[in-house]
PDB file of C-alpha atoms in Angstrom:
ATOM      1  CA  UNK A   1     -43.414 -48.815   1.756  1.00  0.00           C
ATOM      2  CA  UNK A   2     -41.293 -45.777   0.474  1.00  0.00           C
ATOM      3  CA  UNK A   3     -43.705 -42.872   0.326  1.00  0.00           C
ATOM      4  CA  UNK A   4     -46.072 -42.001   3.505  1.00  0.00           C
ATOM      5  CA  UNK A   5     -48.418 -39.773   3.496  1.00  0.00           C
ATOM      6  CA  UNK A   6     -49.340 -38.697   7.025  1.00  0.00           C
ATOM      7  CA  UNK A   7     -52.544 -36.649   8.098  1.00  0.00           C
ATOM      8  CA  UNK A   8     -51.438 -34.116  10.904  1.00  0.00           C
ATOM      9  CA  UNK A   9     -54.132 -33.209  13.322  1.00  0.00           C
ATOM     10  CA  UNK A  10     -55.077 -36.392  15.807  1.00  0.00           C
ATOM     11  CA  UNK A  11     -51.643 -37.956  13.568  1.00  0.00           C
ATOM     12  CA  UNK A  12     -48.966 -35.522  14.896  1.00  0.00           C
ATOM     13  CA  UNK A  13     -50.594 -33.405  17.333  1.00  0.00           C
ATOM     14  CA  UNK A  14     -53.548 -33.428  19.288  1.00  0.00           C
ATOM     15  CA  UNK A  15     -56.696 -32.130  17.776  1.00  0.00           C
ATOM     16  CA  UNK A  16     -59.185 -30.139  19.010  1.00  0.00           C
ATOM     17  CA  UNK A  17     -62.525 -30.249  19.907  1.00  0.00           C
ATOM     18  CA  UNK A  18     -65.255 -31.000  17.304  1.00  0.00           C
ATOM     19  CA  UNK A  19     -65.501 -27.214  15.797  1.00  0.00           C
ATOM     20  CA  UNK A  20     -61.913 -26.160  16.988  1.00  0.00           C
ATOM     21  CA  UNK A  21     -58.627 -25.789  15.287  1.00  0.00           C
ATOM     22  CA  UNK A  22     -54.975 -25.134  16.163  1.00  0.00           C
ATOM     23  CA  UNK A  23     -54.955 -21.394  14.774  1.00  0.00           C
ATOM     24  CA  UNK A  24     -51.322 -21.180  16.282  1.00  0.00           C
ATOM     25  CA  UNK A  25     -47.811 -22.725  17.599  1.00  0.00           C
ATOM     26  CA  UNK A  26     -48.963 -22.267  21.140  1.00  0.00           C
ATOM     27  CA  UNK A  27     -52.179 -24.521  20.522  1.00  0.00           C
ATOM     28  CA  UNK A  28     -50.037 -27.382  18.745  1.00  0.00           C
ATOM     29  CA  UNK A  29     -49.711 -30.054  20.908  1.00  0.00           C
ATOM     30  CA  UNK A  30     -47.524 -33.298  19.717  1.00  0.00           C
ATOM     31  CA  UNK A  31     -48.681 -36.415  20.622  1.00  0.00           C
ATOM     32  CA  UNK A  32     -46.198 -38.947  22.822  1.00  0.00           C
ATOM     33  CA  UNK A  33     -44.203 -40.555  20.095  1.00  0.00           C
ATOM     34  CA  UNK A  34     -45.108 -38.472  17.189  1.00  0.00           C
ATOM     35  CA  UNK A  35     -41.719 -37.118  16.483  1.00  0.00           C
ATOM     36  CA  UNK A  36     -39.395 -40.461  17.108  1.00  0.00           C
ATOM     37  CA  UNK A  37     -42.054 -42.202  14.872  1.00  0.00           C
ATOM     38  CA  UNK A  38     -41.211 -39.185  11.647  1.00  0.00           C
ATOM     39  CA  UNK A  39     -37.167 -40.114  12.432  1.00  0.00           C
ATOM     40  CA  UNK A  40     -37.392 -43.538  12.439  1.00  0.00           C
ATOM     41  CA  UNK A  41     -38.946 -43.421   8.781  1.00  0.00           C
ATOM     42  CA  UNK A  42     -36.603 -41.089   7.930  1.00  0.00           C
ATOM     43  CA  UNK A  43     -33.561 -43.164   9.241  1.00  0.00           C
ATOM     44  CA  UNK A  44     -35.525 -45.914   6.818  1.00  0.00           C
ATOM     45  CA  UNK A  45     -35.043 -43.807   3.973  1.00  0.00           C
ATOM     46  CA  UNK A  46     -39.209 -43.172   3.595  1.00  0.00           C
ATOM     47  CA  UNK A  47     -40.141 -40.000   1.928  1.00  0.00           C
ATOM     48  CA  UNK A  48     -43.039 -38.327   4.889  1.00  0.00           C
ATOM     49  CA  UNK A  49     -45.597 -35.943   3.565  1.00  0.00           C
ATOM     50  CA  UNK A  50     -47.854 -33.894   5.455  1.00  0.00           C
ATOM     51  CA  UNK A  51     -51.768 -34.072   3.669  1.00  0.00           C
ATOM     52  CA  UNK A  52     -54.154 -32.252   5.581  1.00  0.00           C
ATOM     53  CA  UNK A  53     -57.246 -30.452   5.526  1.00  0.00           C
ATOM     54  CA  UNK A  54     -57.528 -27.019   6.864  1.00  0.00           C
ATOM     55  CA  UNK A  55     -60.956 -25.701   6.539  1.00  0.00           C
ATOM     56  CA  UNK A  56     -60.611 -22.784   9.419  1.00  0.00           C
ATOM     57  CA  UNK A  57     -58.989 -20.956   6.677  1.00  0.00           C
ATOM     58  CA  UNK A  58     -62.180 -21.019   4.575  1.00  0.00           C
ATOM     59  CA  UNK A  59     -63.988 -20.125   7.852  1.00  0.00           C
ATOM     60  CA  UNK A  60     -61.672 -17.194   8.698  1.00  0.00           C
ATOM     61  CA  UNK A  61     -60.431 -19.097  11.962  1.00  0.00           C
ATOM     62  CA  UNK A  62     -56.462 -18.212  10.638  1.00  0.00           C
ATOM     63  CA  UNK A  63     -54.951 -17.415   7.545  1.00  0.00           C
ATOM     64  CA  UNK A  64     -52.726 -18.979   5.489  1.00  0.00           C
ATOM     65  CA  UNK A  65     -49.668 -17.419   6.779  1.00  0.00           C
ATOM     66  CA  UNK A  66     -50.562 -18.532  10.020  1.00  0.00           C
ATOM     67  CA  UNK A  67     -50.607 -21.884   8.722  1.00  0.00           C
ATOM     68  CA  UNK A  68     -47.071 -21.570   7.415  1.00  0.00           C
ATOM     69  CA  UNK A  69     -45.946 -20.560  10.920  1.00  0.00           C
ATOM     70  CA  UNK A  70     -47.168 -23.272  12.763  1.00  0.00           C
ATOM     71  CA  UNK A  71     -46.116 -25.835   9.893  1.00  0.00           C
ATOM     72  CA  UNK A  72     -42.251 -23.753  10.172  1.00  0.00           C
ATOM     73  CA  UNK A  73     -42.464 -24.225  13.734  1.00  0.00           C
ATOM     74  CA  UNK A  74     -43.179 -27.929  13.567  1.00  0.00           C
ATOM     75  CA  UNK A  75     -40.709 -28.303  10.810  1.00  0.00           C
ATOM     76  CA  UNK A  76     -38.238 -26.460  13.167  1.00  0.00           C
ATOM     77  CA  UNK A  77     -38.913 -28.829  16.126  1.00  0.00           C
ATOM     78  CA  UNK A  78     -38.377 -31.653  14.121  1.00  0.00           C
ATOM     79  CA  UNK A  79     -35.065 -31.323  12.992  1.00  0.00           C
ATOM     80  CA  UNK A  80     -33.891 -30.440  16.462  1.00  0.00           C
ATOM     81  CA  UNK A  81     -34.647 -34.205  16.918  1.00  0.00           C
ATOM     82  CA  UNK A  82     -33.017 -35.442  13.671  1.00  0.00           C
ATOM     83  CA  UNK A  83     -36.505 -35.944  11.848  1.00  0.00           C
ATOM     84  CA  UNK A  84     -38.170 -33.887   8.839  1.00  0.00           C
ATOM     85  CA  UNK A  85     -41.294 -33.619   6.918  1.00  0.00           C
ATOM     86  CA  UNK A  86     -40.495 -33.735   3.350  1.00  0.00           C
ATOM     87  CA  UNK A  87     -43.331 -32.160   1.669  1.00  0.00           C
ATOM     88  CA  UNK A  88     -46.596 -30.595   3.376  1.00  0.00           C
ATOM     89  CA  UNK A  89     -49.567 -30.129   1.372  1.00  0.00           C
ATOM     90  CA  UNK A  90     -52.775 -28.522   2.802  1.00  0.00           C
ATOM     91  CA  UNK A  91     -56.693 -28.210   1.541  1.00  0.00           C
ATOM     92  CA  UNK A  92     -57.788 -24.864   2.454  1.00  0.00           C
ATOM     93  CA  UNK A  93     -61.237 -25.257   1.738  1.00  0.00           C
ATOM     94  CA  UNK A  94     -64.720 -25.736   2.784  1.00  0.00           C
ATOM     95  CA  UNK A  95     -66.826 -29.017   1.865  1.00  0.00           C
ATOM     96  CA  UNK A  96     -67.958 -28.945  -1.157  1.00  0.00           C
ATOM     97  CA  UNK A  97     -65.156 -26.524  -2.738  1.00  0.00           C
ATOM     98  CA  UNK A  98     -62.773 -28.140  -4.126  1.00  0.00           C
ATOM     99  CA  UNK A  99     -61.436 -31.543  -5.395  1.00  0.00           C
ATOM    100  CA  UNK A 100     -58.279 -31.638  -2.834  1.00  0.00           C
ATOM    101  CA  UNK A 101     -60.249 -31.855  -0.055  1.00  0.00           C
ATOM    102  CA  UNK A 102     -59.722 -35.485   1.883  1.00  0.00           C
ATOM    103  CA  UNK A 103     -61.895 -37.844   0.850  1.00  0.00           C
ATOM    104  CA  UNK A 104     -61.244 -35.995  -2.767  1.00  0.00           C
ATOM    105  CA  UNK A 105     -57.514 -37.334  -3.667  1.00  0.00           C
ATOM    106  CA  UNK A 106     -56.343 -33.383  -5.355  1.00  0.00           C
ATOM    107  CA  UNK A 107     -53.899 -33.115  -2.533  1.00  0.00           C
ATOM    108  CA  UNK A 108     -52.374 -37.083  -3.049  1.00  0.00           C
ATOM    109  CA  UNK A 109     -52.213 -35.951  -7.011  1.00  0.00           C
ATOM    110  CA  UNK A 110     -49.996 -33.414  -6.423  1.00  0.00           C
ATOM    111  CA  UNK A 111     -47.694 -34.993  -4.206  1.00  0.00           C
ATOM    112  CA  UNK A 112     -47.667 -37.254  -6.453  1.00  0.00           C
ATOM    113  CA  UNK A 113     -46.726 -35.059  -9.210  1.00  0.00           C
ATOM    114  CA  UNK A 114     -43.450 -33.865  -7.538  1.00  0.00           C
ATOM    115  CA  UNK A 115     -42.710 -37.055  -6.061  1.00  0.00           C
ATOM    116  CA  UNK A 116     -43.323 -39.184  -9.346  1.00  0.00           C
ATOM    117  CA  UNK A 117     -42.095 -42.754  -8.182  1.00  0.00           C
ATOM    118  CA  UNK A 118     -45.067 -42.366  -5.280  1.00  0.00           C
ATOM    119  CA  UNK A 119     -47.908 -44.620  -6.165  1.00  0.00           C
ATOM    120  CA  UNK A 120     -50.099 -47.200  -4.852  1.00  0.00           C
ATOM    121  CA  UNK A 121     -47.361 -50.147  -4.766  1.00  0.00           C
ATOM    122  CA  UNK A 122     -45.024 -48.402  -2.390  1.00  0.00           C
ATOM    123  CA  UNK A 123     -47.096 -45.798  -0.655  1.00  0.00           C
ATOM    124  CA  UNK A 124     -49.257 -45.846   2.542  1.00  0.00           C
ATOM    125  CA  UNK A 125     -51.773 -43.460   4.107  1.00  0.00           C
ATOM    126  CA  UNK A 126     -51.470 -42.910   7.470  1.00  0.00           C
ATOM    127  CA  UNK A 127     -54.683 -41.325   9.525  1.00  0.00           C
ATOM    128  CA  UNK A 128     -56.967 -40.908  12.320  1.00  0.00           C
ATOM    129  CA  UNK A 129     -60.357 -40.249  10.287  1.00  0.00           C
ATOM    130  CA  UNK A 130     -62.269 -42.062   7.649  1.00  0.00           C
ATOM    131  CA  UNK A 131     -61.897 -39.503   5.448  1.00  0.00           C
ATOM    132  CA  UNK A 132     -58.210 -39.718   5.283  1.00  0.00           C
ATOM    133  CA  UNK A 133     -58.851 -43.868   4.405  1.00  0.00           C
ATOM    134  CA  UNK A 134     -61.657 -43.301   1.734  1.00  0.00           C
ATOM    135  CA  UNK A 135     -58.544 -40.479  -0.210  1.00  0.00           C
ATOM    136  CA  UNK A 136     -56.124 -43.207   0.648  1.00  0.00           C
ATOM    137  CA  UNK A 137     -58.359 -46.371  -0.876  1.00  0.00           C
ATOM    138  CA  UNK A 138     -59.136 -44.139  -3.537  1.00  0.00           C
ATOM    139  CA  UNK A 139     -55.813 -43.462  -4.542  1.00  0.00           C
ATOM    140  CA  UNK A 140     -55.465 -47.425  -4.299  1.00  0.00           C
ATOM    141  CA  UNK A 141     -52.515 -47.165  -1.441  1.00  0.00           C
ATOM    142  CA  UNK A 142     -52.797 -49.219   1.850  1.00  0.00           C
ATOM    143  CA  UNK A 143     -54.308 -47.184   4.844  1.00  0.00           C
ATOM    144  CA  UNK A 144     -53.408 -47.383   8.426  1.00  0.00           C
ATOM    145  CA  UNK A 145     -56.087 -45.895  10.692  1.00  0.00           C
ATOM    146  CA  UNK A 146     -54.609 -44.263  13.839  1.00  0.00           C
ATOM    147  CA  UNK A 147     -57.778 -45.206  16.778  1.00  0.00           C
ATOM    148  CA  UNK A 148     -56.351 -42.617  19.741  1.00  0.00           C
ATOM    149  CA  UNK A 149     -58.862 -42.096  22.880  1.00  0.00           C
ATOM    150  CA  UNK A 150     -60.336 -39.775  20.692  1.00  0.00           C
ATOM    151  CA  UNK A 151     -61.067 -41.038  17.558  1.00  0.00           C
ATOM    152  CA  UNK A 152     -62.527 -43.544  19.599  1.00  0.00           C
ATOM    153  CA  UNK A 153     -65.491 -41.805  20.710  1.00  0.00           C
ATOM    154  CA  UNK A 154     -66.201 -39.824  17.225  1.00  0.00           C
ATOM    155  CA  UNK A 155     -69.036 -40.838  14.845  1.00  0.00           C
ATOM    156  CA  UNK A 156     -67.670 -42.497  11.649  1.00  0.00           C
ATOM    157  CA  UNK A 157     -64.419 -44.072  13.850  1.00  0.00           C
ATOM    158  CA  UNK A 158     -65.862 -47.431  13.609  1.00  0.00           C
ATOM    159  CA  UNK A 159     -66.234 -47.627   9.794  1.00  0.00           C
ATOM    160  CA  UNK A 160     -62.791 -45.939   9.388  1.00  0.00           C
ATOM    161  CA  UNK A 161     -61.605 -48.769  11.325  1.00  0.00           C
ATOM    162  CA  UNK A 162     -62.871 -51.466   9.336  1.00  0.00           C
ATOM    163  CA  UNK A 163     -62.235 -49.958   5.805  1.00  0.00           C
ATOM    164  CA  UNK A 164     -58.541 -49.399   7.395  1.00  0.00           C
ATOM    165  CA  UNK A 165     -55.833 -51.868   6.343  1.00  0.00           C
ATOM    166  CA  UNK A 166     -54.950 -51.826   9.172  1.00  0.00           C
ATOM    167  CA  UNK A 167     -55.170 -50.174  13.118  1.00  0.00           C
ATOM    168  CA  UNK A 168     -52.546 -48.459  15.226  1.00  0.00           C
ATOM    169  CA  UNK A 169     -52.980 -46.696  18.809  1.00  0.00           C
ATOM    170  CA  UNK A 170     -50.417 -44.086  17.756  1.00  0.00           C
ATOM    171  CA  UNK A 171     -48.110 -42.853  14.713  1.00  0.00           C
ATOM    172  CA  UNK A 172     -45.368 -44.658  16.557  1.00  0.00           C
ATOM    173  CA  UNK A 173     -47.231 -47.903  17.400  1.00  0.00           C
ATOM    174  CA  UNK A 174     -47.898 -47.909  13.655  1.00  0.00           C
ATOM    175  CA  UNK A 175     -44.272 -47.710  12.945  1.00  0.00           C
ATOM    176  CA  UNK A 176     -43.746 -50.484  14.988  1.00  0.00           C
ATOM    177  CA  UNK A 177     -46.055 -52.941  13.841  1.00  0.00           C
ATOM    178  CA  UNK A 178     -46.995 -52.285  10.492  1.00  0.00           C
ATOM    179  CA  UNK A 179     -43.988 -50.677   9.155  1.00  0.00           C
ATOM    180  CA  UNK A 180     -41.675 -52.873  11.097  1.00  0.00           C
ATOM    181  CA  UNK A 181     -39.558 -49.947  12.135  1.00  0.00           C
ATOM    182  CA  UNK A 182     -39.001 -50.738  16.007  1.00  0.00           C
ATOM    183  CA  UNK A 183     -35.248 -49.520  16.193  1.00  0.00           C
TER     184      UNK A 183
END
């Protein structure tokens, strides 16, 4: 795989509460292993982009330029520890709004408009809803389904699991096993 596309909250950081959303730096929490798992795919050569959906902007929770501060903070953070995010690119709509809301595939398009040698023969789709596997499937790209304590206890985790390609504990544990990148 050459091109991963990563979903952020419950991938990167930990996400909040059913309802909730990290409106800020101080509320973004990285998970254990999150940032060695984005440097060892860079060290690999892999091309990581961010695809996430941020409805609190539709529902006034923060605003877009909050969004870009948190998303300049992470970047920030990650290159202090020799890894980067290559391209972000966010949905922020309601359900029902758009088409590049995840499970709609407008966000995977456009990445893979600027990144034009992405597609579904080298590309994977990395997340922790089912959501983020039904944009990955659709796009025809193999899906890794990231089952943390709690994804575990939401509704829909169990058929995101089984429409998965595969199922990883963490960003880094899939790393490990399913991209082979243990060094």
């Amino acid at each position: 795989m050459r091109y991963i596309f990563l979903d952020r909250d419950g991938v990167l950081n930990r996400k909040q509460p059913e309802g909730a959303y990290v409106t800020s730096w101080e509320q973004f929490q990285w998970l254990p292993g999150a940032v060695e798992a984005i440097a060892r795919m860079n060290r690999a050569g892999m091309t990581v982009m961010l695809v996430t959906n941020q409805r609190g902007i539709a529902l006034g929770r923060f605003t877009d330029a909050e969004l870009g501060h948190i998303h300049r903070n992470m970047r920030a953070h990650l290159a202090q520890h020799g890894a980067r995010v290559d391209a972000i690119y966010y949905c922020p709509h309601d359900v029902g709004q758009c088409q590049c809301r995840k499970p709609d595939i407008g966000l995977f398009t456009q990445a893979c408009k600027d990144f034009p040698q992405a597609g579904a023969h080298n590309s994977v789709v990395i997340g922790d809803s089912h959501s983020d596997m039904q944009a990955g499937q659709r796009m025809g790209m193999s899906t890794i389904f990231i089952q943390g304590e709690a994804e575990r206890q939401k509704a829909g985790a169990d058929a995101a699991a089984e429409s998965a390609d595969a199922v990883a504990g963490s960003l880094l544990q899939a790393v490990e096993l399913h991209l082979g990148l243990i060094v």
